[in-house]
Every structure is written in C-alpha cells, then in structure tokens.
Amino acid sequence: MTAPSVRRVLFLCTGNTCRSPLAEVIAREAANRRDLEIEFDSAGVMAMDGAPASEGSEIVAGQHGLDLRPHRAKQITSDLARSTDLILAMDQGHLAVAARLAPDGGRNLVTSYLPMDDVRHGQAVPDPYGGWMEQYQEAYVLLEASIFAFLDSLDLPAESSASQ
C-alpha cells in the first residue's frame, strides 16, 4: 500500500488491553515524529468494552514516555473494521476475524513489515497478558520494530519517485 491510501490503521489483538493499545500509542508517537497524517486505533476480538490497559502495558509504555492510562478497550465490529484502511493484527487468528468482518479491507500481520531476514518476520506477537514484565518489554520491542518498519514502508514510494 502506498502512503496516500493508508489514512486509518487499526491494530487488532485479543482483549485490547496489552498488545494493540501498545501498538496504537507507539504508532501514534512515531507517526507524529515523522509528520505523517495517519489515524491509529485499536480493538480486540474478545475485548471487554471499557476495560483499561493492563498494568504491565501501562508500565512499559510509561518507561518509553507513552501514556496508556486513558485507553479503554473495545470490541472490533464490522463497522469499525470496514471504516479503516488497514488492519494490523497480532496473529493469524486475528487476521481471520478481520477477513470475516471486512473481506475487502486491507489486513496484515504487524510483523510482516520486518525485514525478510529478521527471524520475527511474519511471526505472531506473543501475548504478554498475565506474564512477567520481561514479556511486556519483549512485546513492546517487537511492536516498536514492526511499526517503525511499517512506517518506513509508507515512506518508500515517495522517496523512490523523488530519486528518479
């Protein structure tokens, strides 16, 4: 997808309390730093509407200067799925839900933007829910690398056309 076609991105995980909220705040901050006009949102395939972000995700986000305290979980709906340009999922099960809710929409694993030689390319982002802080930190690192690679992929068309 080229940059002009991606204006609304939805991150999708299970409960919308750990991975997808982290991805949302990481992406929002990274896009702001790059002056990209992209809206980011997140949802879960089995979310309890209104639940706060997990404590571990809040702590890890805070360690990186990001604030998850205002986050409230929400369940993905077909309307939400269809109103976005691209759904970035944490695993294959989430991709299947996205395909069912928005069959014509763009969707991908968030890790599919990592370089092909990265062993994490195309892999699921492990769910840290209920785990140790190290698991939340590992999820953060993987999400950050994946999101930076995704944003880099949006920058490529403009750079390549400018250099020709």
XYZ file of N, CA, C and O in Angstrom:
656
model
N 0.839 -1.188 0.000
C 0.000 0.000 0.000
C 0.875 1.238 0.000
O 1.861 1.296 0.709
N 0.481 2.202 -0.753
C 1.230 3.444 -0.775
C 0.706 4.379 0.311
O -0.408 4.233 0.792
N 1.505 5.359 0.634
C 1.169 6.274 1.726
C -0.197 6.936 1.564
O -0.948 6.998 2.519
N -0.567 7.440 0.365
C -1.858 8.122 0.261
C -3.057 7.220 0.557
O -4.098 7.699 0.956
N -2.919 5.889 0.362
C -4.057 5.004 0.578
C -4.227 4.576 2.033
O -5.229 3.982 2.378
N -3.254 4.841 2.878
C -3.334 4.435 4.278
C -3.507 5.680 5.146
O -2.562 6.422 5.371
N -4.722 5.891 5.585
C -5.027 7.034 6.449
C -5.556 6.604 7.803
O -5.504 7.348 8.762
N -6.127 5.403 7.860
C -6.673 4.891 9.123
C -6.187 3.470 9.315
O -6.450 2.598 8.493
N -5.473 3.245 10.423
C -4.909 1.937 10.733
C -5.483 1.463 12.060
O -5.522 2.220 13.034
N -5.912 0.218 12.086
C -6.447 -0.401 13.294
C -5.551 -1.556 13.704
O -5.269 -2.440 12.889
N -5.084 -1.548 14.944
C -4.317 -2.657 15.492
C -5.296 -3.599 16.185
O -6.172 -3.150 16.935
N -5.125 -4.887 15.953
C -6.083 -5.878 16.456
C -5.383 -6.970 17.241
O -4.423 -7.581 16.765
N -5.875 -7.204 18.459
C -5.377 -8.316 19.276
C -6.576 -9.006 19.923
O -7.695 -8.893 19.429
N -6.365 -9.675 21.023
C -7.447 -10.435 21.643
C -8.314 -9.564 22.540
O -9.497 -9.372 22.280
N -7.747 -9.040 23.612
C -8.545 -8.314 24.590
C -8.469 -6.806 24.518
O -9.156 -6.108 25.258
N -7.593 -6.271 23.670
C -7.393 -4.836 23.527
C -6.960 -4.185 24.843
O -7.354 -3.079 25.165
N -6.134 -4.919 25.592
C -5.596 -4.363 26.835
C -4.067 -4.406 26.894
O -3.473 -3.758 27.756
N -3.426 -5.157 26.008
C -1.958 -5.276 26.044
C -1.313 -4.865 24.730
O -0.794 -3.763 24.607
N -1.336 -5.771 23.755
C -0.574 -5.566 22.518
C -1.119 -4.447 21.646
O -0.358 -3.568 21.220
N -2.394 -4.487 21.318
C -2.905 -3.473 20.377
C -2.890 -2.058 20.959
O -2.588 -1.116 20.229
N -3.172 -1.862 22.258
C -3.026 -0.497 22.783
C -1.574 -0.017 22.756
O -1.316 1.156 22.460
N -0.633 -0.924 23.054
C 0.775 -0.553 22.951
C 1.114 -0.151 21.519
O 1.754 0.879 21.283
N 0.673 -0.967 20.571
C 0.941 -0.667 19.165
C 0.346 0.689 18.780
O 0.989 1.484 18.079
N -0.850 0.955 19.241
C -1.520 2.218 18.913
C -0.719 3.423 19.390
O -0.492 4.368 18.631
N -0.266 3.407 20.642
C 0.467 4.574 21.158
C 1.864 4.671 20.560
O 2.356 5.778 20.325
N 2.499 3.538 20.295
C 3.810 3.561 19.639
C 3.663 4.175 18.247
O 4.440 5.049 17.847
N 2.673 3.712 17.498
C 2.469 4.186 16.125
C 2.105 5.660 16.094
O 2.616 6.416 15.252
N 1.248 6.070 16.995
C 0.836 7.484 17.022
C 2.044 8.388 17.260
O 2.236 9.385 16.561
N 2.872 8.024 18.228
C 4.057 8.826 18.536
C 5.048 8.812 17.368
O 5.580 9.861 16.983
N 5.287 7.646 16.787
C 6.237 7.539 15.678
C 5.746 8.300 14.446
O 6.536 8.961 13.765
N 4.457 8.223 14.152
C 3.896 8.945 13.001
C 3.965 10.455 13.231
O 4.271 11.210 12.295
N 3.694 10.885 14.450
C 3.804 12.313 14.766
C 5.219 12.824 14.536
O 5.412 13.911 13.998
N 6.193 12.039 14.949
C 7.596 12.439 14.770
C 7.967 12.523 13.285
O 8.870 13.258 12.922
N 7.275 11.757 12.448
C 7.555 11.749 11.005
C 6.617 12.683 10.235
O 6.658 12.706 9.011
N 5.754 13.380 10.951
C 4.761 14.266 10.324
C 3.852 13.524 9.349
O 3.497 14.045 8.289
N 3.478 12.301 9.703
C 2.545 11.517 8.888
C 1.135 11.721 9.422
O 0.915 11.648 10.628
N 0.209 11.968 8.540
C -1.183 12.167 8.938
C -1.941 10.849 8.822
O -2.618 10.592 7.821
N -1.782 10.023 9.834
C -2.444 8.722 9.879
C -3.145 8.614 11.224
O -2.573 8.931 12.261
N -4.387 8.161 11.209
C -5.129 7.903 12.446
C -4.882 6.460 12.860
O -4.948 5.553 12.029
N -4.622 6.264 14.142
C -4.413 4.919 14.673
C -5.469 4.628 15.719
O -5.849 5.502 16.502
N -5.927 3.395 15.728
C -6.919 2.939 16.689
C -6.569 1.494 17.023
O -5.684 0.899 16.404
N -7.258 0.932 17.998
C -7.038 -0.465 18.353
C -8.333 -1.073 18.847
O -9.241 -0.360 19.297
N -8.411 -2.393 18.737
C -9.592 -3.132 19.176
C -9.180 -4.570 19.464
O -8.049 -4.979 19.163
N -10.112 -5.311 20.036
C -9.864 -6.711 20.341
C -10.962 -7.608 19.802
O -12.104 -7.173 19.669
N -10.602 -8.843 19.516
C -11.589 -9.798 19.008
C -12.457 -10.362 20.132
O -13.534 -10.889 19.872
N -11.994 -10.241 21.372
C -12.755 -10.692 22.532
C -12.639 -9.675 23.659
O -12.484 -10.031 24.824
N -12.716 -8.395 23.302
C -12.495 -7.333 24.275
C -13.699 -7.132 25.183
O -14.837 -7.315 24.779
N -13.408 -6.756 26.410
C -14.435 -6.330 27.352
C -14.492 -4.813 27.249
O -13.600 -4.108 27.734
N -15.527 -4.310 26.577
C -15.633 -2.873 26.340
C -15.444 -2.077 27.625
O -16.045 -2.376 28.654
N -14.563 -1.077 27.540
C -14.327 -0.181 28.670
C -13.224 -0.597 29.605
O -12.860 0.168 30.500
N -12.657 -1.796 29.425
C -11.575 -2.245 30.313
C -10.331 -1.388 30.089
O -10.032 -0.994 28.962
N -9.590 -1.090 31.159
C -8.357 -0.310 30.995
C -7.243 -1.176 30.408
O -7.343 -2.407 30.373
N -6.178 -0.525 29.983
C -4.987 -1.253 29.546
C -4.448 -2.043 30.733
O -4.626 -1.653 31.894
N -3.794 -3.148 30.438
C -3.208 -3.953 31.508
C -2.123 -3.155 32.227
O -1.498 -2.262 31.644
N -1.923 -3.504 33.476
C -0.919 -2.794 34.276
C 0.469 -2.909 33.647
O 1.217 -1.936 33.576
N 0.804 -4.098 33.163
C 2.112 -4.293 32.545
C 2.309 -3.416 31.321
O 3.378 -2.841 31.122
N 1.279 -3.305 30.496
C 1.374 -2.453 29.309
C 1.493 -0.984 29.695
O 2.257 -0.236 29.084
N 0.741 -0.577 30.706
C 0.843 0.811 31.178
C 2.252 1.120 31.661
O 2.806 2.177 31.356
N 2.835 0.205 32.416
C 4.177 0.414 32.965
C 5.206 0.499 31.844
O 6.027 1.424 31.802
N 5.158 -0.457 30.913
C 6.130 -0.466 29.820
C 5.963 0.775 28.940
O 6.949 1.401 28.551
N 4.737 1.147 28.639
C 4.510 2.365 27.850
C 5.107 3.572 28.576
O 5.795 4.394 27.968
N 4.854 3.665 29.869
C 5.376 4.774 30.661
C 6.894 4.833 30.656
O 7.475 5.918 30.638
N 7.538 3.679 30.657
C 9.005 3.643 30.610
C 9.537 4.235 29.304
O 10.693 4.627 29.231
N 8.683 4.294 28.294
C 9.076 4.846 26.992
C 8.424 6.203 26.731
O 8.380 6.666 25.588
N 7.894 6.804 27.789
C 7.308 8.136 27.665
C 5.926 8.162 27.034
O 5.475 9.216 26.579
N 5.245 7.034 27.011
C 3.912 6.944 26.419
C 2.882 6.700 27.514
O 3.175 6.062 28.518
N 1.670 7.176 27.311
C 0.632 7.106 28.344
C -0.543 6.253 27.877
O -1.245 6.620 26.934
N -0.755 5.146 28.543
C -1.899 4.269 28.246
C -3.041 4.430 29.247
O -4.045 3.737 29.131
N -2.886 5.331 30.202
C -3.940 5.469 31.214
C -5.307 5.815 30.633
O -6.317 5.292 31.115
N -5.400 6.638 29.584
C -6.741 6.948 29.048
C -7.370 5.811 28.234
O -8.556 5.858 27.936
N -6.590 4.799 27.874
C -7.094 3.735 26.996
C -8.272 2.975 27.619
O -8.254 2.642 28.805
N -9.250 2.692 26.787
C -10.372 1.820 27.166
C -10.584 0.833 26.031
O -10.693 1.210 24.858
N -10.648 -0.432 26.397
C -10.774 -1.499 25.412
C -12.100 -1.423 24.671
O -13.106 -0.962 25.209
N -12.042 -1.907 23.418
C -13.282 -2.022 22.655
C -13.224 -3.251 21.762
O -12.162 -3.656 21.299
N -14.387 -3.802 21.554
C -14.574 -4.970 20.704
C -14.578 -4.527 19.242
O -15.174 -3.505 18.904
N -13.923 -5.296 18.386
C -13.983 -4.977 16.962
C -15.388 -5.287 16.443
O -16.021 -6.247 16.884
N -15.872 -4.449 15.565
C -17.167 -4.643 14.908
C -16.936 -4.562 13.406
O -15.899 -4.079 12.950
N -17.918 -5.004 12.649
C -17.774 -4.910 11.193
C -17.692 -3.449 10.760
O -16.940 -3.112 9.850
N -18.454 -2.560 11.421
C -18.384 -1.140 11.072
C -16.978 -0.579 11.315
O -16.445 0.150 10.478
N -16.397 -0.916 12.448
C -15.050 -0.444 12.762
C -14.050 -1.028 11.763
O -13.198 -0.303 11.241
N -14.159 -2.308 11.477
C -13.231 -2.952 10.547
C -13.335 -2.350 9.150
O -12.329 -2.127 8.479
N -14.536 -2.050 8.719
C -14.738 -1.509 7.371
C -14.386 -0.027 7.266
O -14.186 0.481 6.171
N -14.313 0.657 8.401
C -14.009 2.093 8.370
C -12.510 2.374 8.383
O -12.097 3.528 8.416
N -11.704 1.338 8.353
C -10.258 1.504 8.396
C -9.640 1.099 7.059
O -10.219 0.311 6.311
N -8.487 1.658 6.757
C -7.788 1.308 5.520
C -6.965 0.038 5.658
O -6.770 -0.687 4.693
N -6.461 -0.198 6.866
C -5.569 -1.326 7.090
C -5.708 -1.815 8.521
O -5.661 -1.024 9.458
N -5.878 -3.125 8.666
C -5.893 -3.754 9.990
C -4.573 -4.493 10.147
O -4.225 -5.337 9.310
N -3.841 -4.157 11.195
C -2.587 -4.829 11.516
C -2.826 -5.713 12.731
O -3.089 -5.223 13.828
N -2.770 -7.009 12.505
C -3.121 -7.999 13.517
C -1.882 -8.561 14.201
O -0.785 -8.535 13.654
N -2.118 -9.096 15.400
C -1.029 -9.669 16.181
C -0.781 -11.143 15.859
O 0.310 -11.647 16.101
N -1.792 -11.848 15.334
C -1.595 -13.250 14.956
C -2.587 -13.658 13.864
O -3.450 -12.875 13.467
N -2.443 -14.882 13.380
C -3.279 -15.378 12.282
C -4.755 -15.442 12.645
O -5.623 -15.208 11.804
N -5.076 -15.761 13.893
C -6.472 -15.802 14.325
C -7.130 -14.435 14.228
O -8.286 -14.314 13.797
N -6.394 -13.407 14.599
C -6.916 -12.044 14.493
C -7.107 -11.658 13.024
O -8.081 -10.988 12.673
N -6.186 -12.103 12.161
C -6.321 -11.840 10.724
C -7.589 -12.482 10.174
O -8.274 -11.893 9.339
N -7.889 -13.690 10.646
C -9.092 -14.383 10.174
C -10.351 -13.618 10.564
O -11.291 -13.510 9.770
N -10.384 -13.070 11.770
C -11.539 -12.271 12.205
C -11.643 -11.017 11.330
O -12.728 -10.655 10.872
N -10.531 -10.368 11.058
C -10.532 -9.177 10.210
C -11.058 -9.509 8.815
O -11.847 -8.741 8.244
N -10.654 -10.649 8.288
C -11.104 -11.055 6.949
C -12.609 -11.300 6.926
O -13.285 -10.971 5.948
N -13.121 -11.861 7.992
C -14.562 -12.128 8.067
C -15.362 -10.833 8.188
O -16.394 -10.678 7.547
N -14.868 -9.882 8.982
C -15.603 -8.641 9.226
C -15.469 -7.622 8.095
O -16.368 -6.817 7.882
N -14.339 -7.637 7.417
C -14.102 -6.677 6.331
C -13.374 -7.402 5.195
O -12.173 -7.214 5.003
N -14.092 -8.249 4.458
C -13.444 -9.083 3.451
C -12.695 -8.312 2.367
O -11.744 -8.824 1.785
N -13.099 -7.093 2.099
C -12.445 -6.306 1.055
C -11.382 -5.358 1.610
O -10.745 -4.634 0.837
N -11.192 -5.358 2.920
C -10.256 -4.423 3.541
C -8.827 -4.917 3.541
O -8.555 -6.110 3.390
N -7.913 -3.977 3.719
C -6.509 -4.328 3.829
C -6.210 -4.891 5.209
O -6.739 -4.423 6.212
N -5.385 -5.908 5.247
C -5.021 -6.518 6.532
C -3.684 -7.236 6.389
O -3.349 -7.699 5.311
N -2.980 -7.295 7.499
C -1.675 -7.928 7.505
C -1.260 -8.185 8.942
O -1.805 -7.571 9.867
N -0.286 -9.071 9.122
C 0.340 -9.215 10.429
C 1.247 -8.011 10.640
O 1.946 -7.587 9.710
N 1.249 -7.477 11.828
C 2.087 -6.316 12.111
C 3.559 -6.635 11.872
O 4.325 -5.782 11.434
N 3.969 -7.875 12.095
C 5.377 -8.257 11.938
C 5.769 -8.513 10.479
O 6.936 -8.724 10.192
N 4.816 -8.477 9.565
C 5.140 -8.752 8.160
C 5.946 -7.636 7.505
O 6.458 -7.806 6.401
N 6.090 -6.510 8.182
C 6.866 -5.386 7.645
C 8.325 -5.447 8.064
O 9.141 -4.674 7.551
N 8.647 -6.350 8.982
C 10.045 -6.522 9.369
C 10.819 -7.062 8.175
O 10.243 -7.719 7.297
N 12.134 -6.826 8.117
C 12.924 -7.376 7.007
C 12.777 -8.897 6.928
O 12.618 -9.575 7.943
N 12.838 -9.404 5.702
C 12.666 -10.843 5.477
C 13.692 -11.684 6.249
O 13.390 -12.805 6.636
N 14.879 -11.136 6.468
C 15.901 -11.905 7.174
C 15.782 -11.812 8.698
O 16.558 -12.428 9.421
N 14.807 -11.074 9.179
C 14.546 -10.989 10.620
C 13.731 -12.226 11.009
O 12.674 -12.483 10.421
N 14.210 -12.991 11.981
C 13.517 -14.230 12.358
C 12.097 -13.972 12.865
O 11.265 -14.880 12.892
N 11.795 -12.732 13.243
C 10.457 -12.391 13.740
C 9.500 -12.029 12.611
O 8.296 -11.877 12.846
N 10.004 -11.894 11.384
C 9.172 -11.523 10.236
C 8.015 -12.522 10.083
O 8.214 -13.723 10.008
N 6.800 -11.989 10.053
C 5.616 -12.816 9.842
C 5.199 -13.673 11.026
O 4.280 -14.480 10.908
N 5.847 -13.487 12.158
C 5.504 -14.263 13.353
C 4.453 -13.534 14.182
O 4.295 -12.319 14.093
N 3.746 -14.278 15.000
C 2.780 -13.680 15.917
C 3.517 -12.879 16.988
O 4.645 -13.208 17.362
N 2.850 -11.838 17.475
C 3.366 -11.093 18.622
C 2.841 -11.818 19.859
O 1.627 -11.881 20.079
N 3.718 -12.413 20.667
C 3.262 -13.161 21.841
C 2.456 -12.281 22.800
O 2.796 -11.120 23.033
N 1.395 -12.854 23.336
C 0.524 -12.133 24.259
C 1.151 -12.130 25.650
O 1.310 -13.183 26.259
N 1.489 -10.945 26.178
C 2.115 -10.897 27.496
C 1.118 -10.950 28.657
O 1.532 -10.986 29.812
N -0.181 -10.948 28.359
C -1.198 -10.833 29.403
C -0.958 -11.825 30.546
O -0.831 -13.019 30.326
N -0.866 -11.287 31.743
C -0.664 -12.114 32.932
C 0.759 -12.596 33.117
O 1.038 -13.338 34.052
N 1.653 -12.171 32.237
C 3.032 -12.640 32.306
C 3.932 -11.707 33.087
O 3.491 -10.746 33.729
N 5.216 -11.987 32.998
C 6.240 -11.198 33.667
C 6.468 -9.896 32.910
O 6.175 -9.779 31.731
N 7.041 -8.915 33.585
C 7.335 -7.630 32.953
C 8.249 -7.802 31.744
O 8.121 -7.072 30.764
N 9.138 -8.783 31.790
C 10.021 -9.027 30.647
C 9.210 -9.351 29.397
O 9.587 -8.978 28.285
N 8.085 -10.048 29.568
C 7.246 -10.388 28.418
C 6.580 -9.139 27.833
O 6.449 -9.019 26.611
N 6.182 -8.226 28.684
C 5.631 -6.952 28.204
C 6.704 -6.144 27.481
O 6.445 -5.531 26.446
N 7.914 -6.155 28.038
C 9.013 -5.424 27.400
C 9.360 -6.033 26.047
O 9.603 -5.311 25.074
N 9.360 -7.360 25.966
C 9.633 -8.028 24.690
C 8.548 -7.700 23.664
O 8.857 -7.472 22.485
N 7.297 -7.673 24.097
C 6.205 -7.312 23.191
C 6.391 -5.879 22.703
O 6.226 -5.596 21.507
N 6.764 -4.985 23.597
C 6.987 -3.594 23.218
C 8.073 -3.498 22.150
O 7.905 -2.815 21.130
N 9.198 -4.150 22.383
C 10.331 -4.090 21.455
C 9.922 -4.622 20.076
O 10.241 -4.018 19.044
N 9.212 -5.738 20.042
C 8.769 -6.315 18.773
C 7.766 -5.398 18.073
O 7.859 -5.180 16.861
N 6.837 -4.852 18.825
C 5.860 -3.936 18.233
C 6.541 -2.677 17.692
O 6.239 -2.223 16.588
N 7.454 -2.124 18.460
C 8.140 -0.919 18.015
C 8.903 -1.174 16.712
O 8.801 -0.397 15.756
N 9.649 -2.257 16.644
C 10.402 -2.585 15.424
C 9.463 -2.791 14.245
O 9.722 -2.305 13.135
N 8.366 -3.479 14.467
C 7.395 -3.752 13.403
C 6.730 -2.469 12.919
O 6.547 -2.267 11.707
N 6.370 -1.602 13.841
C 5.700 -0.348 13.482
C 6.658 0.588 12.758
O 6.283 1.217 11.760
N 7.888 0.678 13.223
C 8.868 1.506 12.508
C 9.052 0.985 11.085
O 9.124 1.771 10.128
N 9.127 -0.345 10.922
C 9.277 -0.929 9.584
C 8.037 -0.645 8.734
O 8.149 -0.341 7.542
N 6.863 -0.721 9.336
C 5.622 -0.399 8.619
C 5.653 1.055 8.149
O 5.382 1.346 6.978
N 5.984 1.969 9.041
C 6.031 3.384 8.662
C 7.100 3.641 7.605
O 6.890 4.444 6.689
N 8.221 2.950 7.702
C 9.251 3.062 6.664
C 8.703 2.612 5.317
O 9.018 3.203 4.287
N 7.879 1.582 5.313
C 7.322 1.080 4.049
C 6.393 2.110 3.412
O 6.257 2.153 2.196
N 5.776 2.943 4.222
C 4.914 4.000 3.682
C 5.735 5.128 3.087
O 5.296 5.795 2.154
N 6.928 5.341 3.601
C 7.801 6.404 3.113
C 8.475 6.037 1.790
O 8.844 6.908 1.032
N 8.640 4.737 1.504
C 9.397 4.302 0.334
C 8.871 4.823 -0.995
O 9.657 5.278 -1.812
N 7.568 4.784 -1.285
C 7.118 5.234 -2.601
C 7.505 6.680 -2.904
O 7.932 6.986 -3.995
N 7.366 7.553 -1.939
C 7.692 8.964 -2.153
C 9.187 9.134 -2.401
O 9.600 9.879 -3.270
N 10.014 8.420 -1.659
C 11.459 8.527 -1.816
C 11.893 7.989 -3.168
O 12.712 8.579 -3.847
N 11.362 6.831 -3.574
C 11.803 6.237 -4.833
C 11.355 7.085 -6.022
O 12.071 7.199 -6.997
N 10.172 7.686 -5.946
C 9.722 8.515 -7.067
C 10.493 9.835 -7.118
O 10.718 10.378 -8.180
N 10.947 10.317 -5.997
C 11.697 11.575 -5.963
C 13.106 11.378 -6.512
O 13.706 12.291 -7.040
N 13.653 10.163 -6.384
C 15.015 9.928 -6.814
C 15.108 9.582 -8.303
O 16.187 9.466 -8.831
N 13.998 9.387 -8.972
C 14.037 9.016 -10.387
C 14.145 10.208 -11.291
O 13.771 11.260 -11.104
